[in-house]
């Protein structure tokens, strides 16, 4: 969960989100280097120290600043493609959690538990207890075991929604009449918060997502 004064992103709780952090740092190094280089060149031009013919009519320099950006793009593209493949990888084993978006709440179903479905509504501000988060708490959390692969199937019963959980590196559209699936591996126990990331109507900001990760033994003993 985010906290006041936090400088970085929300702490990663899955291997995919950790890889996203690494790619973020990788890209920031590239962007910072380009920013510093362009700033230095701009200052030198403003000070009229780079206005000689060796700079303004230099074919070698033109070749360098054409080829160098191509190498920089490759340096950025290779880890990006690797991350895309990791996001699409699905094992097909473990728990299945079906999430259905409604205006404006979520319904969950765990087929292997044979427990039917349950709805997850946002807790009104007046009903919050001490320590609970405004606009993020729900009356029924989706519970999954940690250290176990979970396949989330997202769909919608009415309009476009998006099931997003930042700590897991998960964001998947919930489309009416279509089943989109993705894998989620929770590394540690805890409560993880997200929200619908699609503008789905007037109450779009009032359909949060809360996933609680528990030990497998505790998950088996739960009564859904």
PDB file of N, CA and C in Angstrom, residues 75-151:
ATOM      1  N   UNK A  75      18.490  -0.892 -27.213  1.00  0.00           N
ATOM      2  CA  UNK A  75      18.771  -1.073 -25.783  1.00  0.00           C
ATOM      3  C   UNK A  75      17.486  -1.000 -24.958  1.00  0.00           C
ATOM      4  N   UNK A  76      16.535  -0.205 -25.419  1.00  0.00           N
ATOM      5  CA  UNK A  76      15.254  -0.084 -24.733  1.00  0.00           C
ATOM      6  C   UNK A  76      14.275  -1.178 -25.158  1.00  0.00           C
ATOM      7  N   UNK A  77      14.354  -1.622 -26.409  1.00  0.00           N
ATOM      8  CA  UNK A  77      13.370  -2.571 -26.937  1.00  0.00           C
ATOM      9  C   UNK A  77      13.586  -3.988 -26.424  1.00  0.00           C
ATOM     10  N   UNK A  78      14.837  -4.417 -26.266  1.00  0.00           N
ATOM     11  CA  UNK A  78      15.095  -5.808 -25.886  1.00  0.00           C
ATOM     12  C   UNK A  78      14.486  -6.167 -24.525  1.00  0.00           C
ATOM     13  N   UNK A  79      14.736  -5.414 -23.447  1.00  0.00           N
ATOM     14  CA  UNK A  79      14.068  -5.751 -22.187  1.00  0.00           C
ATOM     15  C   UNK A  79      12.558  -5.541 -22.237  1.00  0.00           C
ATOM     16  N   UNK A  80      12.100  -4.617 -23.098  1.00  0.00           N
ATOM     17  CA  UNK A  80      10.662  -4.401 -23.233  1.00  0.00           C
ATOM     18  C   UNK A  80       9.979  -5.630 -23.834  1.00  0.00           C
ATOM     19  N   UNK A  81      10.569  -6.217 -24.866  1.00  0.00           N
ATOM     20  CA  UNK A  81      10.002  -7.422 -25.476  1.00  0.00           C
ATOM     21  C   UNK A  81      10.029  -8.590 -24.506  1.00  0.00           C
ATOM     22  N   UNK A  82      11.106  -8.700 -23.728  1.00  0.00           N
ATOM     23  CA  UNK A  82      11.175  -9.769 -22.725  1.00  0.00           C
ATOM     24  C   UNK A  82      10.052  -9.637 -21.707  1.00  0.00           C
ATOM     25  N   UNK A  83       9.786  -8.401 -21.276  1.00  0.00           N
ATOM     26  CA  UNK A  83       8.725  -8.162 -20.308  1.00  0.00           C
ATOM     27  C   UNK A  83       7.352  -8.485 -20.900  1.00  0.00           C
ATOM     28  N   UNK A  84       7.149  -8.170 -22.169  1.00  0.00           N
ATOM     29  CA  UNK A  84       5.868  -8.480 -22.818  1.00  0.00           C
ATOM     30  C   UNK A  84       5.624  -9.988 -22.855  1.00  0.00           C
ATOM     31  N   UNK A  85       6.666 -10.752 -23.129  1.00  0.00           N
ATOM     32  CA  UNK A  85       6.521 -12.204 -23.124  1.00  0.00           C
ATOM     33  C   UNK A  85       6.209 -12.722 -21.723  1.00  0.00           C
ATOM     34  N   UNK A  86       6.816 -12.140 -20.704  1.00  0.00           N
ATOM     35  CA  UNK A  86       6.525 -12.559 -19.331  1.00  0.00           C
ATOM     36  C   UNK A  86       5.077 -12.261 -18.955  1.00  0.00           C
ATOM     37  N   UNK A  87       4.548 -11.145 -19.429  1.00  0.00           N
ATOM     38  CA  UNK A  87       3.174 -10.785 -19.116  1.00  0.00           C
ATOM     39  C   UNK A  87       2.179 -11.743 -19.769  1.00  0.00           C
ATOM     40  N   UNK A  88       2.529 -12.272 -20.936  1.00  0.00           N
ATOM     41  CA  UNK A  88       1.618 -13.171 -21.650  1.00  0.00           C
ATOM     42  C   UNK A  88       1.757 -14.625 -21.215  1.00  0.00           C
ATOM     43  N   UNK A  89       2.779 -14.922 -20.432  1.00  0.00           N
ATOM     44  CA  UNK A  89       3.009 -16.316 -20.041  1.00  0.00           C
ATOM     45  C   UNK A  89       1.982 -16.763 -19.008  1.00  0.00           C
ATOM     46  N   UNK A  90       1.359 -17.906 -19.266  1.00  0.00           N
ATOM     47  CA  UNK A  90       0.364 -18.467 -18.361  1.00  0.00           C
ATOM     48  C   UNK A  90       0.632 -19.954 -18.193  1.00  0.00           C
ATOM     49  N   UNK A  91       0.652 -20.383 -16.941  1.00  0.00           N
ATOM     50  CA  UNK A  91       0.964 -21.785 -16.660  1.00  0.00           C
ATOM     51  C   UNK A  91      -0.259 -22.684 -16.808  1.00  0.00           C
ATOM     52  N   UNK A  92      -1.455 -22.143 -16.579  1.00  0.00           N
ATOM     53  CA  UNK A  92      -2.672 -22.955 -16.672  1.00  0.00           C
ATOM     54  C   UNK A  92      -2.892 -23.852 -15.472  1.00  0.00           C
ATOM     55  N   UNK A  93      -2.088 -23.707 -14.433  1.00  0.00           N
ATOM     56  CA  UNK A  93      -2.254 -24.525 -13.232  1.00  0.00           C
ATOM     57  C   UNK A  93      -2.589 -23.628 -12.044  1.00  0.00           C
ATOM     58  N   UNK A  94      -2.958 -24.245 -10.952  1.00  0.00           N
ATOM     59  CA  UNK A  94      -3.245 -23.493  -9.741  1.00  0.00           C
ATOM     60  C   UNK A  94      -4.701 -23.098  -9.635  1.00  0.00           C
ATOM     61  N   UNK A  95      -4.937 -22.018  -8.927  1.00  0.00           N
ATOM     62  CA  UNK A  95      -6.288 -21.566  -8.635  1.00  0.00           C
ATOM     63  C   UNK A  95      -6.848 -20.734  -9.783  1.00  0.00           C
ATOM     64  N   UNK A  96      -8.170 -20.783  -9.959  1.00  0.00           N
ATOM     65  CA  UNK A  96      -8.856 -19.957 -10.947  1.00  0.00           C
ATOM     66  C   UNK A  96      -9.793 -19.012 -10.218  1.00  0.00           C
ATOM     67  N   UNK A  97      -9.649 -17.724 -10.506  1.00  0.00           N
ATOM     68  CA  UNK A  97     -10.517 -16.696  -9.933  1.00  0.00           C
ATOM     69  C   UNK A  97     -11.191 -15.959 -11.076  1.00  0.00           C
ATOM     70  N   UNK A  98     -12.506 -16.048 -11.149  1.00  0.00           N
ATOM     71  CA  UNK A  98     -13.246 -15.346 -12.198  1.00  0.00           C
ATOM     72  C   UNK A  98     -13.779 -14.034 -11.636  1.00  0.00           C
ATOM     73  N   UNK A  99     -13.520 -12.950 -12.356  1.00  0.00           N
ATOM     74  CA  UNK A  99     -13.921 -11.614 -11.931  1.00  0.00           C
ATOM     75  C   UNK A  99     -14.834 -11.010 -12.992  1.00  0.00           C
ATOM     76  N   UNK A 100     -16.020 -10.599 -12.585  1.00  0.00           N
ATOM     77  CA  UNK A 100     -16.997 -10.024 -13.506  1.00  0.00           C
ATOM     78  C   UNK A 100     -17.302  -8.595 -13.087  1.00  0.00           C
ATOM     79  N   UNK A 101     -17.133  -7.664 -14.000  1.00  0.00           N
ATOM     80  CA  UNK A 101     -17.395  -6.266 -13.701  1.00  0.00           C
ATOM     81  C   UNK A 101     -18.843  -5.889 -13.947  1.00  0.00           C
ATOM     82  N   UNK A 102     -19.393  -5.102 -13.024  1.00  0.00           N
ATOM     83  CA  UNK A 102     -20.752  -4.590 -13.138  1.00  0.00           C
ATOM     84  C   UNK A 102     -20.709  -3.077 -12.904  1.00  0.00           C
ATOM     85  N   UNK A 103     -21.758  -2.397 -13.242  1.00  0.00           N
ATOM     86  CA  UNK A 103     -21.884  -0.984 -12.870  1.00  0.00           C
ATOM     87  C   UNK A 103     -22.578  -0.914 -11.504  1.00  0.00           C
ATOM     88  N   UNK A 104     -21.857  -0.632 -10.380  1.00  0.00           N
ATOM     89  CA  UNK A 104     -20.431  -0.419 -10.327  1.00  0.00           C
ATOM     90  C   UNK A 104     -19.888  -1.228  -9.153  1.00  0.00           C
ATOM     91  N   UNK A 105     -19.634  -2.479  -9.384  1.00  0.00           N
ATOM     92  CA  UNK A 105     -19.081  -3.388  -8.388  1.00  0.00           C
ATOM     93  C   UNK A 105     -18.514  -4.593  -9.122  1.00  0.00           C
ATOM     94  N   UNK A 106     -17.841  -5.459  -8.361  1.00  0.00           N
ATOM     95  CA  UNK A 106     -17.252  -6.668  -8.943  1.00  0.00           C
ATOM     96  C   UNK A 106     -17.913  -7.901  -8.349  1.00  0.00           C
ATOM     97  N   UNK A 107     -18.033  -8.932  -9.166  1.00  0.00           N
ATOM     98  CA  UNK A 107     -18.483 -10.245  -8.699  1.00  0.00           C
ATOM     99  C   UNK A 107     -17.341 -11.234  -8.900  1.00  0.00           C
ATOM    100  N   UNK A 108     -17.158 -12.118  -7.917  1.00  0.00           N
ATOM    101  CA  UNK A 108     -16.070 -13.093  -7.972  1.00  0.00           C
ATOM    102  C   UNK A 108     -16.617 -14.506  -7.863  1.00  0.00           C
ATOM    103  N   UNK A 109     -15.895 -15.413  -8.473  1.00  0.00           N
ATOM    104  CA  UNK A 109     -16.259 -16.834  -8.431  1.00  0.00           C
ATOM    105  C   UNK A 109     -14.986 -17.660  -8.475  1.00  0.00           C
ATOM    106  N   UNK A 110     -14.916 -18.661  -7.602  1.00  0.00           N
ATOM    107  CA  UNK A 110     -13.788 -19.598  -7.592  1.00  0.00           C
ATOM    108  C   UNK A 110     -14.349 -20.972  -7.943  1.00  0.00           C
ATOM    109  N   UNK A 111     -14.264 -21.383  -9.191  1.00  0.00           N
ATOM    110  CA  UNK A 111     -14.918 -22.634  -9.615  1.00  0.00           C
ATOM    111  C   UNK A 111     -14.492 -23.861  -8.819  1.00  0.00           C
ATOM    112  N   UNK A 112     -13.215 -23.959  -8.462  1.00  0.00           N
ATOM    113  CA  UNK A 112     -12.734 -25.158  -7.764  1.00  0.00           C
ATOM    114  C   UNK A 112     -13.327 -25.284  -6.373  1.00  0.00           C
ATOM    115  N   UNK A 113     -13.777 -24.156  -5.789  1.00  0.00           N
ATOM    116  CA  UNK A 113     -14.349 -24.203  -4.443  1.00  0.00           C
ATOM    117  C   UNK A 113     -15.826 -24.537  -4.452  1.00  0.00           C
ATOM    118  N   UNK A 114     -16.450 -24.526  -5.622  1.00  0.00           N
ATOM    119  CA  UNK A 114     -17.862 -24.858  -5.742  1.00  0.00           C
ATOM    120  C   UNK A 114     -18.702 -24.068  -4.734  1.00  0.00           C
ATOM    121  N   UNK A 115     -18.429 -22.768  -4.676  1.00  0.00           N
ATOM    122  CA  UNK A 115     -19.078 -21.954  -3.654  1.00  0.00           C
ATOM    123  C   UNK A 115     -20.039 -20.926  -4.233  1.00  0.00           C
ATOM    124  N   UNK A 116     -20.226 -20.955  -5.571  1.00  0.00           N
ATOM    125  CA  UNK A 116     -21.041 -19.927  -6.177  1.00  0.00           C
ATOM    126  C   UNK A 116     -20.262 -18.627  -6.252  1.00  0.00           C
ATOM    127  N   UNK A 117     -20.933 -17.558  -6.581  1.00  0.00           N
ATOM    128  CA  UNK A 117     -20.280 -16.268  -6.717  1.00  0.00           C
ATOM    129  C   UNK A 117     -20.687 -15.346  -5.581  1.00  0.00           C
ATOM    130  N   UNK A 118     -19.874 -14.310  -5.359  1.00  0.00           N
ATOM    131  CA  UNK A 118     -20.201 -13.305  -4.353  1.00  0.00           C
ATOM    132  C   UNK A 118     -19.856 -11.935  -4.901  1.00  0.00           C
ATOM    133  N   UNK A 119     -20.580 -10.936  -4.453  1.00  0.00           N
ATOM    134  CA  UNK A 119     -20.382  -9.568  -4.918  1.00  0.00           C
ATOM    135  C   UNK A 119     -19.454  -8.816  -3.971  1.00  0.00           C
ATOM    136  N   UNK A 120     -18.736  -7.855  -4.533  1.00  0.00           N
ATOM    137  CA  UNK A 120     -17.787  -7.062  -3.763  1.00  0.00           C
ATOM    138  C   UNK A 120     -18.090  -5.585  -4.000  1.00  0.00           C
ATOM    139  N   UNK A 121     -18.720  -4.951  -3.003  1.00  0.00           N
ATOM    140  CA  UNK A 121     -19.100  -3.545  -3.086  1.00  0.00           C
ATOM    141  C   UNK A 121     -18.141  -2.687  -2.254  1.00  0.00           C
ATOM    142  N   UNK A 122     -17.980  -1.454  -2.662  1.00  0.00           N
ATOM    143  CA  UNK A 122     -17.177  -0.512  -1.889  1.00  0.00           C
ATOM    144  C   UNK A 122     -17.890  -0.186  -0.582  1.00  0.00           C
ATOM    145  N   UNK A 123     -17.113  -0.113   0.501  1.00  0.00           N
ATOM    146  CA  UNK A 123     -17.667   0.249   1.803  1.00  0.00           C
ATOM    147  C   UNK A 123     -17.882   1.761   1.838  1.00  0.00           C
ATOM    148  N   UNK A 124     -19.087   2.229   2.154  1.00  0.00           N
ATOM    149  CA  UNK A 124     -19.323   3.683   2.239  1.00  0.00           C
ATOM    150  C   UNK A 124     -18.432   4.334   3.286  1.00  0.00           C
ATOM    151  N   UNK A 125     -18.152   5.591   3.075  1.00  0.00           N
ATOM    152  CA  UNK A 125     -17.234   6.298   3.965  1.00  0.00           C
ATOM    153  C   UNK A 125     -17.727   6.291   5.405  1.00  0.00           C
ATOM    154  N   UNK A 126     -19.029   6.378   5.607  1.00  0.00           N
ATOM    155  CA  UNK A 126     -19.566   6.400   6.962  1.00  0.00           C
ATOM    156  C   UNK A 126     -19.455   5.077   7.690  1.00  0.00           C
ATOM    157  N   UNK A 127     -19.220   3.981   6.974  1.00  0.00           N
ATOM    158  CA  UNK A 127     -19.130   2.652   7.583  1.00  0.00           C
ATOM    159  C   UNK A 127     -17.691   2.172   7.761  1.00  0.00           C
ATOM    160  N   UNK A 128     -16.726   3.003   7.418  1.00  0.00           N
ATOM    161  CA  UNK A 128     -15.333   2.597   7.546  1.00  0.00           C
ATOM    162  C   UNK A 128     -14.929   2.482   9.008  1.00  0.00           C
ATOM    163  N   UNK A 129     -14.078   1.495   9.284  1.00  0.00           N
ATOM    164  CA  UNK A 129     -13.515   1.332  10.620  1.00  0.00           C
ATOM    165  C   UNK A 129     -12.113   1.934  10.660  1.00  0.00           C
ATOM    166  N   UNK A 130     -11.579   2.039  11.853  1.00  0.00           N
ATOM    167  CA  UNK A 130     -10.252   2.643  12.021  1.00  0.00           C
ATOM    168  C   UNK A 130      -9.206   1.848  11.234  1.00  0.00           C
ATOM    169  N   UNK A 131      -8.388   2.559  10.485  1.00  0.00           N
ATOM    170  CA  UNK A 131      -7.330   1.921   9.712  1.00  0.00           C
ATOM    171  C   UNK A 131      -7.729   1.513   8.312  1.00  0.00           C
ATOM    172  N   UNK A 132      -9.009   1.618   7.968  1.00  0.00           N
ATOM    173  CA  UNK A 132      -9.452   1.257   6.623  1.00  0.00           C
ATOM    174  C   UNK A 132      -9.330   2.455   5.681  1.00  0.00           C
ATOM    175  N   UNK A 133      -9.217   2.164   4.406  1.00  0.00           N
ATOM    176  CA  UNK A 133      -8.916   3.189   3.412  1.00  0.00           C
ATOM    177  C   UNK A 133     -10.182   3.641   2.687  1.00  0.00           C
ATOM    178  N   UNK A 134     -10.353   4.940   2.616  1.00  0.00           N
ATOM    179  CA  UNK A 134     -11.500   5.524   1.928  1.00  0.00           C
ATOM    180  C   UNK A 134     -11.434   5.224   0.427  1.00  0.00           C
ATOM    181  N   UNK A 135     -12.562   4.822  -0.145  1.00  0.00           N
ATOM    182  CA  UNK A 135     -12.725   4.518  -1.565  1.00  0.00           C
ATOM    183  C   UNK A 135     -11.972   3.265  -2.016  1.00  0.00           C
ATOM    184  N   UNK A 136     -11.376   2.539  -1.078  1.00  0.00           N
ATOM    185  CA  UNK A 136     -10.628   1.331  -1.439  1.00  0.00           C
ATOM    186  C   UNK A 136     -11.119   0.074  -0.741  1.00  0.00           C
ATOM    187  N   UNK A 137     -11.811   0.212   0.375  1.00  0.00           N
ATOM    188  CA  UNK A 137     -12.270  -0.961   1.111  1.00  0.00           C
ATOM    189  C   UNK A 137     -13.552  -1.530   0.486  1.00  0.00           C
ATOM    190  N   UNK A 138     -13.689  -2.855   0.578  1.00  0.00           N
ATOM    191  CA  UNK A 138     -14.886  -3.527   0.071  1.00  0.00           C
ATOM    192  C   UNK A 138     -15.463  -4.417   1.165  1.00  0.00           C
ATOM    193  N   UNK A 139     -16.730  -4.795   0.986  1.00  0.00           N
ATOM    194  CA  UNK A 139     -17.372  -5.638   2.000  1.00  0.00           C
ATOM    195  C   UNK A 139     -16.953  -7.100   1.886  1.00  0.00           C
ATOM    196  N   UNK A 140     -16.624  -7.562   0.682  1.00  0.00           N
ATOM    197  CA  UNK A 140     -16.176  -8.940   0.474  1.00  0.00           C
ATOM    198  C   UNK A 140     -14.902  -8.936  -0.368  1.00  0.00           C
ATOM    199  N   UNK A 141     -13.807  -9.367   0.248  1.00  0.00           N
ATOM    200  CA  UNK A 141     -12.533  -9.403  -0.467  1.00  0.00           C
ATOM    201  C   UNK A 141     -12.383 -10.705  -1.253  1.00  0.00           C
ATOM    202  N   UNK A 142     -11.654 -10.626  -2.352  1.00  0.00           N
ATOM    203  CA  UNK A 142     -11.265 -11.827  -3.086  1.00  0.00           C
ATOM    204  C   UNK A 142     -10.036 -12.416  -2.397  1.00  0.00           C
ATOM    205  N   UNK A 143     -10.147 -13.645  -1.930  1.00  0.00           N
ATOM    206  CA  UNK A 143      -9.071 -14.286  -1.170  1.00  0.00           C
ATOM    207  C   UNK A 143      -8.386 -15.322  -2.058  1.00  0.00           C
ATOM    208  N   UNK A 144      -7.050 -15.247  -2.108  1.00  0.00           N
ATOM    209  CA  UNK A 144      -6.253 -16.197  -2.888  1.00  0.00           C
ATOM    210  C   UNK A 144      -5.079 -16.652  -2.031  1.00  0.00           C
ATOM    211  N   UNK A 145      -4.537 -17.841  -2.278  1.00  0.00           N
ATOM    212  CA  UNK A 145      -3.336 -18.281  -1.550  1.00  0.00           C
ATOM    213  C   UNK A 145      -2.071 -17.655  -2.148  1.00  0.00           C
ATOM    214  N   UNK A 146      -1.127 -17.311  -1.297  1.00  0.00           N
ATOM    215  CA  UNK A 146       0.137 -16.797  -1.810  1.00  0.00           C
ATOM    216  C   UNK A 146       1.103 -17.952  -2.076  1.00  0.00           C
ATOM    217  N   UNK A 147       2.161 -17.653  -2.821  1.00  0.00           N
ATOM    218  CA  UNK A 147       3.130 -18.658  -3.280  1.00  0.00           C
ATOM    219  C   UNK A 147       2.450 -19.752  -4.109  1.00  0.00           C
ATOM    220  N   UNK A 148       1.431 -19.332  -4.860  1.00  0.00           N
ATOM    221  CA  UNK A 148       0.702 -20.267  -5.722  1.00  0.00           C
ATOM    222  C   UNK A 148       0.169 -19.497  -6.923  1.00  0.00           C
ATOM    223  N   UNK A 149       0.291 -20.096  -8.097  1.00  0.00           N
ATOM    224  CA  UNK A 149      -0.179 -19.444  -9.317  1.00  0.00           C
ATOM    225  C   UNK A 149      -1.705 -19.310  -9.306  1.00  0.00           C
ATOM    226  N   UNK A 150      -2.185 -18.127  -9.623  1.00  0.00           N
ATOM    227  CA  UNK A 150      -3.619 -17.872  -9.704  1.00  0.00           C
ATOM    228  C   UNK A 150      -3.936 -17.322 -11.085  1.00  0.00           C
ATOM    229  N   UNK A 151      -4.863 -17.977 -11.776  1.00  0.00           N
ATOM    230  CA  UNK A 151      -5.317 -17.502 -13.079  1.00  0.00           C
ATOM    231  C   UNK A 151      -6.590 -16.688 -12.890  1.00  0.00           C
TER     232      UNK A 151
END
